[in-house]
mmCIF file of C-alpha atoms and ligand atoms in Angstrom:
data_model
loop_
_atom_site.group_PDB
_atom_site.id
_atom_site.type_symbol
_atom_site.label_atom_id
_atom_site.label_comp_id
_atom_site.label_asym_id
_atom_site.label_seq_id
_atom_site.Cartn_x
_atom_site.Cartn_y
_atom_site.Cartn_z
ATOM 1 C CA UNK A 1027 30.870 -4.709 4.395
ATOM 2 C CA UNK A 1028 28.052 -2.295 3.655
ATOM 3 C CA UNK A 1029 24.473 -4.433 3.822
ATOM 4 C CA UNK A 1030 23.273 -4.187 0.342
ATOM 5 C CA UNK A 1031 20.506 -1.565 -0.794
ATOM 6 C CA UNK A 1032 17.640 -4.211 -1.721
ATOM 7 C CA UNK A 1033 18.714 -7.368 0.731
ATOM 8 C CA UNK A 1034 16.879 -10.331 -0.591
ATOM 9 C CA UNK A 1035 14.991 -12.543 1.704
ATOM 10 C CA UNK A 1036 17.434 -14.560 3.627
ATOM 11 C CA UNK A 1037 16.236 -18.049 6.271
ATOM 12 C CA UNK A 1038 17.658 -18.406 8.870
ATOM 13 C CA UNK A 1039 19.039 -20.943 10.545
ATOM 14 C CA UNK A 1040 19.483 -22.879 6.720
ATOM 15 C CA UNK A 1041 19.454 -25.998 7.955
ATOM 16 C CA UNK A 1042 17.161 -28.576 8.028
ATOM 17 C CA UNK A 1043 12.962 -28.183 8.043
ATOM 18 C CA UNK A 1044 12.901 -24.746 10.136
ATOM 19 C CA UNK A 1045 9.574 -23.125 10.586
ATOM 20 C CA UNK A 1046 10.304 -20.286 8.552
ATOM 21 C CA UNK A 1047 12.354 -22.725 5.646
ATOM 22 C CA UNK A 1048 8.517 -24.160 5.323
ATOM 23 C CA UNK A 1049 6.790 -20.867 5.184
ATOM 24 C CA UNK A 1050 5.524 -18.823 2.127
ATOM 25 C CA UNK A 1051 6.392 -15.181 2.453
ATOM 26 C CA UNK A 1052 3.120 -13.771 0.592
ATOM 27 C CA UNK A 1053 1.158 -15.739 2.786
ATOM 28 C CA UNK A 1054 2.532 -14.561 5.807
ATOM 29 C CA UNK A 1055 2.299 -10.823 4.529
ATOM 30 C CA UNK A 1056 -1.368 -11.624 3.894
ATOM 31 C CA UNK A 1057 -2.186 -12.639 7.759
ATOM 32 C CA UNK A 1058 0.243 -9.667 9.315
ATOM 33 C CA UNK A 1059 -0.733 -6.657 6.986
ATOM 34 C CA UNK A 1060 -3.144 -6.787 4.576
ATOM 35 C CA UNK A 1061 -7.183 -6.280 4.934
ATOM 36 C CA UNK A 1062 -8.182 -6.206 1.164
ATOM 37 C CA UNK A 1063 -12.403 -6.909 2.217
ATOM 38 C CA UNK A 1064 -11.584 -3.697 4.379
ATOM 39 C CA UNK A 1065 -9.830 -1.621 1.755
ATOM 40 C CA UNK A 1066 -12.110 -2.847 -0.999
ATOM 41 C CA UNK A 1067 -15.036 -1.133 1.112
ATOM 42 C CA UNK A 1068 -13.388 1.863 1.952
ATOM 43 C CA UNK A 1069 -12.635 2.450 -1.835
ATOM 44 C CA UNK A 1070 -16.172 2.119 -2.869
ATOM 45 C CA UNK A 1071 -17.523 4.144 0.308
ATOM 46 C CA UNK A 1072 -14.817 6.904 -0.745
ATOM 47 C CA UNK A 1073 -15.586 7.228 -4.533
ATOM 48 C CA UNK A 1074 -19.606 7.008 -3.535
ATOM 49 C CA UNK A 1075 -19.496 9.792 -0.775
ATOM 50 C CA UNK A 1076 -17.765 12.167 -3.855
ATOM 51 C CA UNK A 1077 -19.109 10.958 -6.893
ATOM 52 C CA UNK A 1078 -23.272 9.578 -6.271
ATOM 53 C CA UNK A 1079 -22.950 6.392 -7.926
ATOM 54 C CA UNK A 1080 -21.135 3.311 -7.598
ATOM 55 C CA UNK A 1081 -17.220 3.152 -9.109
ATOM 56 C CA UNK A 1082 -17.337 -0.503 -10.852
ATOM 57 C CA UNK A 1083 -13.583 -0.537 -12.664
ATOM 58 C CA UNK A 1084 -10.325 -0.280 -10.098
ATOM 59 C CA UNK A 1085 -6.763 0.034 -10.940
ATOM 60 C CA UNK A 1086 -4.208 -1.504 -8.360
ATOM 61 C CA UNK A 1087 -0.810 0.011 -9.123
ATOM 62 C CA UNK A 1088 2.082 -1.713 -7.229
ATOM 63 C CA UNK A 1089 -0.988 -4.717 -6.814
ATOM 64 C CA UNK A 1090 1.968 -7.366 -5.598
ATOM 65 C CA UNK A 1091 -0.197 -10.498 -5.408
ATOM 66 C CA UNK A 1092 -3.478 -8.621 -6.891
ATOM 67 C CA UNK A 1093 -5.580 -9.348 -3.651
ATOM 68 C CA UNK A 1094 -7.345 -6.010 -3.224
ATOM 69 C CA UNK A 1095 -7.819 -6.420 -6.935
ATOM 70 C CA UNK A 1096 -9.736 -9.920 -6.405
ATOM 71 C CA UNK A 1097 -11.264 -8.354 -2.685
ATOM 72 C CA UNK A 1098 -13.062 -5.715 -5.519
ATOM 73 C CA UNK A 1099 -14.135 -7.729 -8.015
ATOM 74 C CA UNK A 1100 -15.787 -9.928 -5.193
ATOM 75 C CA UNK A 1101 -17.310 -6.924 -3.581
ATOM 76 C CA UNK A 1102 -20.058 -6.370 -6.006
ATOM 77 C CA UNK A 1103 -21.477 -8.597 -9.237
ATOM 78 C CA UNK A 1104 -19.627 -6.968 -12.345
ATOM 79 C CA UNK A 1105 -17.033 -5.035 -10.852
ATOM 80 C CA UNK A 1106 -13.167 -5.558 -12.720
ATOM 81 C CA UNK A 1107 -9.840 -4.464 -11.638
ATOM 82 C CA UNK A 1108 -6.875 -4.227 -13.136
ATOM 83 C CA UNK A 1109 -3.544 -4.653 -11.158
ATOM 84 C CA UNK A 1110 -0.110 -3.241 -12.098
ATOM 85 C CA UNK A 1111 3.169 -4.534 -10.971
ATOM 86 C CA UNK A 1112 6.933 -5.286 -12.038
ATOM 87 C CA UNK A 1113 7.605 -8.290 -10.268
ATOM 88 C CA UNK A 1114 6.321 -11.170 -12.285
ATOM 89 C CA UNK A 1115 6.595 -13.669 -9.635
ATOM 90 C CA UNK A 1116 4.775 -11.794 -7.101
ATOM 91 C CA UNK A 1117 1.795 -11.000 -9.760
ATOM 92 C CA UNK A 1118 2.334 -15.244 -10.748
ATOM 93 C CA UNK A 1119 1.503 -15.862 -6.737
ATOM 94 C CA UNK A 1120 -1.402 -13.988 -6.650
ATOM 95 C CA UNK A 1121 -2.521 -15.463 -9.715
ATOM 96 C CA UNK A 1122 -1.868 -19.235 -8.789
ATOM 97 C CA UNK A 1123 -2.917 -19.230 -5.271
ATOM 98 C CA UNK A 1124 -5.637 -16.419 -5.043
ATOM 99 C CA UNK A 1125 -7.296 -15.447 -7.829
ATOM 100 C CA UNK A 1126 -7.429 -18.672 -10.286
ATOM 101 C CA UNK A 1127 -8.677 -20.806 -7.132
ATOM 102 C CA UNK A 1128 -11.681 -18.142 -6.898
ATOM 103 C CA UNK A 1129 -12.834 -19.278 -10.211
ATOM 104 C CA UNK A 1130 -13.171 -18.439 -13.421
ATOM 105 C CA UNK A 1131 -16.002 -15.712 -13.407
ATOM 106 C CA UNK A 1132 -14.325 -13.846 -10.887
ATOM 107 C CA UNK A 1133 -10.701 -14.078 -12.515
ATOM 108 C CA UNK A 1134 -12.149 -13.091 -15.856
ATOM 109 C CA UNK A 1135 -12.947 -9.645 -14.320
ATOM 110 C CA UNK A 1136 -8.967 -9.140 -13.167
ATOM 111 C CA UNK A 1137 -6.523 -8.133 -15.479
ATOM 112 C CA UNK A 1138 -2.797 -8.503 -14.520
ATOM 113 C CA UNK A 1139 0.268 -6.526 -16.035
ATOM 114 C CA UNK A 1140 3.577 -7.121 -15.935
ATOM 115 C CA UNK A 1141 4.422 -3.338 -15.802
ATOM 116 C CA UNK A 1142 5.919 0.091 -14.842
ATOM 117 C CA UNK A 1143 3.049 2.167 -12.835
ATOM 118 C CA UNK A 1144 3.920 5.269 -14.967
ATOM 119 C CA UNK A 1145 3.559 3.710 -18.091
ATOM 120 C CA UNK A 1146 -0.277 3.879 -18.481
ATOM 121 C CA UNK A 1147 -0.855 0.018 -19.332
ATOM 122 C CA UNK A 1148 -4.577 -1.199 -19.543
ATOM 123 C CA UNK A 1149 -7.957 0.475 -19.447
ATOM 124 C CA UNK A 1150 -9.202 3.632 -17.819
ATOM 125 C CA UNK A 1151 -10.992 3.132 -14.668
ATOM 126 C CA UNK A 1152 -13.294 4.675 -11.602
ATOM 127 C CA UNK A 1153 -10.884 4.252 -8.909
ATOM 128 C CA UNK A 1154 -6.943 4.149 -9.364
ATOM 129 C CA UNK A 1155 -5.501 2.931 -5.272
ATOM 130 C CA UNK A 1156 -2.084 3.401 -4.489
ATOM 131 C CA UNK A 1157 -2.024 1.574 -1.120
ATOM 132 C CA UNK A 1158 0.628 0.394 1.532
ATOM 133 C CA UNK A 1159 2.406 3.090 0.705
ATOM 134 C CA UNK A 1160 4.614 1.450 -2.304
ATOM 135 C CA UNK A 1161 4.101 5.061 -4.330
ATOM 136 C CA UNK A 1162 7.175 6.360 -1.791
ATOM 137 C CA UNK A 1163 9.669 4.368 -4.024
ATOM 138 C CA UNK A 1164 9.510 7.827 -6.183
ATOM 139 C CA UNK A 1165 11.894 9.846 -4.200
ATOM 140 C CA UNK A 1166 12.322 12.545 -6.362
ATOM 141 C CA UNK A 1167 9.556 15.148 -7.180
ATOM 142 C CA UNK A 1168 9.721 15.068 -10.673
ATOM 143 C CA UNK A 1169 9.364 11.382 -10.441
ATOM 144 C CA UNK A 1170 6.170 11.577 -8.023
ATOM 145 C CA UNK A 1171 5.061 14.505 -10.372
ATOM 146 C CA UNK A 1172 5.138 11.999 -13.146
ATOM 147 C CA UNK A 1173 3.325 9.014 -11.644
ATOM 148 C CA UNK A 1174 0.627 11.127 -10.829
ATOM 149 C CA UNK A 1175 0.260 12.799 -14.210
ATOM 150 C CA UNK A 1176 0.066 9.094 -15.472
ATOM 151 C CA UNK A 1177 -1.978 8.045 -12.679
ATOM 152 C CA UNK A 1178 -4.665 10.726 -13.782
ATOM 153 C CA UNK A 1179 -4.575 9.890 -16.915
ATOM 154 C CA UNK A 1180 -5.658 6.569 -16.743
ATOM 155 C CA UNK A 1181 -8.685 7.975 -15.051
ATOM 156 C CA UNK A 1182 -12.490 8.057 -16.449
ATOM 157 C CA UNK A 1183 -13.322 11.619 -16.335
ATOM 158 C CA UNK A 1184 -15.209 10.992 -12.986
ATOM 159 C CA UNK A 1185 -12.206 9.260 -11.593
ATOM 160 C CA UNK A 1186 -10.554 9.018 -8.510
ATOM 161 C CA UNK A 1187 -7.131 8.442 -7.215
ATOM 162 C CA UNK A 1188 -7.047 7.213 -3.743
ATOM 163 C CA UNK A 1189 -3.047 6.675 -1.830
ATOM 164 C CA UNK A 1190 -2.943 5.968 1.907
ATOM 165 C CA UNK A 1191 0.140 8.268 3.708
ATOM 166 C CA UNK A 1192 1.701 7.173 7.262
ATOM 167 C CA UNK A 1193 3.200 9.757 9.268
ATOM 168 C CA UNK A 1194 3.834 11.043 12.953
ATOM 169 C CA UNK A 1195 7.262 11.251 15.134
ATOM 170 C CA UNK A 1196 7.168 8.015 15.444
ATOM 171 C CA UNK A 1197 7.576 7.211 11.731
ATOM 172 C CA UNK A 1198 10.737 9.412 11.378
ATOM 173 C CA UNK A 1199 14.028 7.727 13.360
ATOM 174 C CA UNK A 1200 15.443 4.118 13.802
ATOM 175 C CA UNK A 1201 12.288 1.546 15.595
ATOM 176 C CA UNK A 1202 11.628 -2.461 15.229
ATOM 177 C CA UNK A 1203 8.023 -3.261 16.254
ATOM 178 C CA UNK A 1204 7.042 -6.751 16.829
ATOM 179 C CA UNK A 1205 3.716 -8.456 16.610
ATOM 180 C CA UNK A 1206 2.045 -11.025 17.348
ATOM 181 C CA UNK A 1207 0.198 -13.093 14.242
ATOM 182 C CA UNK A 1208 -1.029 -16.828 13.752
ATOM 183 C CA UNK A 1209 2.099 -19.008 15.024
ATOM 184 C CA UNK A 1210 4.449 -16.861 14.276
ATOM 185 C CA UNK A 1211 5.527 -12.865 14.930
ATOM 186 C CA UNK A 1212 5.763 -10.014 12.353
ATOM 187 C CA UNK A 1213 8.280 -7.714 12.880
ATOM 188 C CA UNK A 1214 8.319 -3.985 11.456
ATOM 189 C CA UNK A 1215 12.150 -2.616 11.567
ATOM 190 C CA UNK A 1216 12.329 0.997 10.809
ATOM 191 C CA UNK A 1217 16.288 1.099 9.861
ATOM 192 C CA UNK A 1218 17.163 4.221 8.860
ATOM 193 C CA UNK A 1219 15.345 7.998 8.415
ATOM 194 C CA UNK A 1220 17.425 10.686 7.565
ATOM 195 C CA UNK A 1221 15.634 14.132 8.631
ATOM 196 C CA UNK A 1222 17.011 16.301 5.750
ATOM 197 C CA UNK A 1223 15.722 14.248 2.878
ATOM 198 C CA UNK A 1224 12.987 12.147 4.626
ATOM 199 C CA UNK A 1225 14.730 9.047 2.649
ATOM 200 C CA UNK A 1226 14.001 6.201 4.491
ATOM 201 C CA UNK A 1227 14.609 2.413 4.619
ATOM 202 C CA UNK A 1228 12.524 -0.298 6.362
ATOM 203 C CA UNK A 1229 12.171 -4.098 6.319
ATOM 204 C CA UNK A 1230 9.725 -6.451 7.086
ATOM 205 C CA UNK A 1231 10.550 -10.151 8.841
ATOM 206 C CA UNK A 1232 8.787 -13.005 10.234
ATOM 207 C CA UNK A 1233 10.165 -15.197 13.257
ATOM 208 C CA UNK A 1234 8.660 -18.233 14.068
ATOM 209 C CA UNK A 1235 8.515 -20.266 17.557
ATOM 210 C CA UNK A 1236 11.364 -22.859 16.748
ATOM 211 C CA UNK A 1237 13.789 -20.039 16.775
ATOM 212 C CA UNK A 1238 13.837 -19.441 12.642
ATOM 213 C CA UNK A 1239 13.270 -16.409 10.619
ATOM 214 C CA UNK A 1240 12.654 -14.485 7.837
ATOM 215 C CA UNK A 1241 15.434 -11.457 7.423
ATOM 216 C CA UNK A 1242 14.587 -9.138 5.133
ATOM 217 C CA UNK A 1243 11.515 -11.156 3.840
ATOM 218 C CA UNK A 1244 10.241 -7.595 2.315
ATOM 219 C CA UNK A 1245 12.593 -4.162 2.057
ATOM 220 C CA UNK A 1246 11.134 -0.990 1.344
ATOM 221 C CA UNK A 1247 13.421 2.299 0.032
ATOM 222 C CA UNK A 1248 11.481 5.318 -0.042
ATOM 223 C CA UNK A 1249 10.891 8.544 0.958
ATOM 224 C CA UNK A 1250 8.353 9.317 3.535
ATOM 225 C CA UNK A 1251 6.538 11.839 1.699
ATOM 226 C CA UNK A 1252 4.268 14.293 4.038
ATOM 227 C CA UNK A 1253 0.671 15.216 3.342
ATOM 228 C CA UNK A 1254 1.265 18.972 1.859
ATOM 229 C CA UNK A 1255 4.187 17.574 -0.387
ATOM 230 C CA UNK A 1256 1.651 15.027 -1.406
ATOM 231 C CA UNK A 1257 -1.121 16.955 -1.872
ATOM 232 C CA UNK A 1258 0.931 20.005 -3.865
ATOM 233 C CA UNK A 1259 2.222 17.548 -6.496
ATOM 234 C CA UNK A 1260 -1.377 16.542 -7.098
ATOM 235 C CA UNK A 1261 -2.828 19.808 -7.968
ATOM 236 C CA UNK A 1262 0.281 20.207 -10.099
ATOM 237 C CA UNK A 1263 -0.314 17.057 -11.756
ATOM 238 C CA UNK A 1264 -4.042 18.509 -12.281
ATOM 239 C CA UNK A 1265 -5.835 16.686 -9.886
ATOM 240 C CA UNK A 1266 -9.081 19.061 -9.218
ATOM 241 C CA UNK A 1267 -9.541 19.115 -5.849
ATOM 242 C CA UNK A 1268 -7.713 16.882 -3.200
ATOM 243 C CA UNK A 1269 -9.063 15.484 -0.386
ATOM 244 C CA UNK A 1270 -7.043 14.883 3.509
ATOM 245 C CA UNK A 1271 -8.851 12.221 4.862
ATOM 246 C CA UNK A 1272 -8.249 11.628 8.671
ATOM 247 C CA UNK A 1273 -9.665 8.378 10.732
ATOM 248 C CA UNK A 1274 -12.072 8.630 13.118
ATOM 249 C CA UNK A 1275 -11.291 7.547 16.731
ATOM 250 C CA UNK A 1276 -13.423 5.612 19.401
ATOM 251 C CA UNK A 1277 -13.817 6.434 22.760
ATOM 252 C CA UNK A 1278 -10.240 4.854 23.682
ATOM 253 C CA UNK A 1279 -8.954 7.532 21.174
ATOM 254 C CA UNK A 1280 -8.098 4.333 18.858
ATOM 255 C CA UNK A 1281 -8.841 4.515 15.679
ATOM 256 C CA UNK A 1282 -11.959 2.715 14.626
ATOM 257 C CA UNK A 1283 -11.545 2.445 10.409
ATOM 258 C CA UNK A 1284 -13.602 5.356 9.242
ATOM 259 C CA UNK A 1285 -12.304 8.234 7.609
ATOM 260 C CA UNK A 1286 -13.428 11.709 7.113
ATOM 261 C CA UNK A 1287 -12.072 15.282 6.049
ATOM 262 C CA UNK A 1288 -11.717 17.476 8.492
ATOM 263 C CA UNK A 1289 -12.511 21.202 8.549
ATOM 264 C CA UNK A 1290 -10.327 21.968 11.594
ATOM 265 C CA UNK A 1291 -6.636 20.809 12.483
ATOM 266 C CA UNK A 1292 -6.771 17.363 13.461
ATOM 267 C CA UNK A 1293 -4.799 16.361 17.173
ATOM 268 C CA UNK A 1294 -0.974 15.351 16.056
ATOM 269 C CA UNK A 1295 0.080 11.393 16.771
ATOM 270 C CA UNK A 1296 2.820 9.090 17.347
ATOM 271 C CA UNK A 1297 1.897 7.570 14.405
ATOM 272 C CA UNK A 1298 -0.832 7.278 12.284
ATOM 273 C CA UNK A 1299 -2.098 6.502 8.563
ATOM 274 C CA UNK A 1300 -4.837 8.045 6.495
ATOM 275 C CA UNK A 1301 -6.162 8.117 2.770
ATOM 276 C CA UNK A 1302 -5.776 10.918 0.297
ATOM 277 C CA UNK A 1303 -8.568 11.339 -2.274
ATOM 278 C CA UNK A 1304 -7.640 13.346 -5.389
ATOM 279 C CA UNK A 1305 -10.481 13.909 -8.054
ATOM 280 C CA UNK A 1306 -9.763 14.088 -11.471
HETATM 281 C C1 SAM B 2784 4.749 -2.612 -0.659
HETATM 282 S S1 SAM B 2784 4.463 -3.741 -2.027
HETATM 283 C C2 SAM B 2784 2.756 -3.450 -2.144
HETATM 284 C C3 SAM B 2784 1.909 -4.677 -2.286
HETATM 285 C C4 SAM B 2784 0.415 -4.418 -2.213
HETATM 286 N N1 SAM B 2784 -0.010 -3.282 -3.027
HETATM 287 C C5 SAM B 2784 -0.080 -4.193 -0.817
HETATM 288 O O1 SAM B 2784 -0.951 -3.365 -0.605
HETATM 289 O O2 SAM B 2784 0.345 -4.819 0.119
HETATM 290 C C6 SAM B 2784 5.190 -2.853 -3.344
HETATM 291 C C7 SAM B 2784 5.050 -3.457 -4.745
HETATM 292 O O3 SAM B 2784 5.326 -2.428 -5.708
HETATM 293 C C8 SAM B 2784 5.968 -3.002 -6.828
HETATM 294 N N2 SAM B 2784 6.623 -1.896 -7.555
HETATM 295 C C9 SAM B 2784 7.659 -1.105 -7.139
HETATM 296 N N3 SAM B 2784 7.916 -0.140 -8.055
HETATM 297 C C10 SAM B 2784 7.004 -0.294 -9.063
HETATM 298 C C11 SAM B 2784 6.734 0.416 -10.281
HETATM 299 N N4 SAM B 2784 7.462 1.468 -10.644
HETATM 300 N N5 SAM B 2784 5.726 -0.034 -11.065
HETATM 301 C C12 SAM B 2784 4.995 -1.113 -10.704
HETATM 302 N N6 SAM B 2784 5.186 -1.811 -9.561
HETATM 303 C C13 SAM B 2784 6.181 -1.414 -8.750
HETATM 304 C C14 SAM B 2784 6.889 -4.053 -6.221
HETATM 305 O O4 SAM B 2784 7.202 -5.039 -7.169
HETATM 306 C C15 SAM B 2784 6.031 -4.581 -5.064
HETATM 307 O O5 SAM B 2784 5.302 -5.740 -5.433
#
């Protein structure tokens, strides 16, 4: 039998009080892949460098649990967010466990919707982010084409939209990557990449010391979208001027968080991950 295409989580072994039975999936995607103090800077730096003043209002499409969202509103006195999503009980998580606990002067400055990204719910804002690369669920241009029409026009007329974009050889074919978090690992399965149409499938689990795991704790199907596709539809969706970002790298040739846009052609990678930055 054919695995289905959106596998829900699954624990496994079932029985009894397993490590992963006792675990909260959010949580764990929290510790393995999320940096929203990080991401809530680099925003801010971003719209600064372009636009001289400081962007106070952020929109967080496909916010999941809303953290970057509560990560901005922390970052400066007066700064709101609002955060977009369809699954209710993922937005409900983030609500219980993050952003209520935080108080109520900082959860009065996030708005949450239960919604479609392309269908322009809530207020215009400075910054609309796109991150982790959930925008790759549109697989078809017209599709990408529309979410970035709506996208810009939930913009102020200063606005910027800001996605981040993986890529390199190591992206495109079949990998599982495994890592090493706080009492437990986080694996990274690339499953499938076809070459022709880029689509692409990939799962996230956890495993845990007493020999339990998470399968299929998240499941992404998308399209791995390069950088010139991206950066096409954006001028088409009358973006004004687009901006490839590239990271910066130490002396180790790591990357060391800082991003700039380069006037030359940048050295090719296994695998890497950068911002775009499209002005409205
Ligand atoms: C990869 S998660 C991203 C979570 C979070 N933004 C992060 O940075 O880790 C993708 C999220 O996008 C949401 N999503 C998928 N399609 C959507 C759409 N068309 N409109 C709004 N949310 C969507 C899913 O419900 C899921 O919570």
């Amino acid at each position: 039998m054919s695995k289905p295409a959106h596998p829900t989580p699954r624990v496994r072994p079932r029985r009894g009080k397993s490590m992963a039975a006792k675990a909260d999936r959010h949580e764990l995607y929290e510790l393995s892949v999320q940096a929203p103090e990080t991401d809530a800077a680099t925003l801010a730096k971003l719209y600064k460098k372009l636009r001289k003043r400081h962007a106070m209002s952020l929109r967080e499409d496909f916010c999941g649990t809303a953290v970057l969202s509560l990560a901005w509103v922390q970052s400066k006195p007066g700064r709101t967010a609002v955060g977009i999503d369809l699954d209710q009980p993922t937005l409900d998580w983030g609500l219980a466990k993050r952003i209520e606990p935080a108080g109520p002067e900082v959860a009065q400055r996030i708005e949450l919707h239960r919604a479609n990204v392309l269908d322009g719910v809530g207020p215009k804002v400075d910054v609309t982010a796109a991150l982790n690369f959930s925008y790759m669920v549109f697989q078809q241009r017209k599709d990408m084409l529309a979410y970035f029409q709506a996208a810009r026009s939930m913009l102020v007329d200063d606005g910027v939209f800001i996605l981040d974009l993986l890529g390199g050889w190591g992206s495109m074919g079949e990998e599982t990557n495994r890592r090493r978090v706080k009492g437990f690992k986080y694996v990274w399965q690339q499953r499938s990449f076809d070459p022709l149409t880029h689509h692409f499938t990939c799962a996230i689990e956890f495993e845990f010391p007493d020999g339990s795991r998470i399968e299929d704790a998240f499941f992404y199907d998308w399209r791995l979208w390069t950088s010139p596709e991206l950066r096409d539809l954006l001028y088409d969706a009358g973006f004004s001027k687009v901006h490839l970002m590239w990271e910066r790298t130490d002396e180790d040739g790591e990357g060391n968080g800082k991003f700039y846009e380069p006037t030359e052609e940048v050295d090719n990678d296994e695998s890497w991950w950068t911002f775009i930055v499209a002005e409205k």
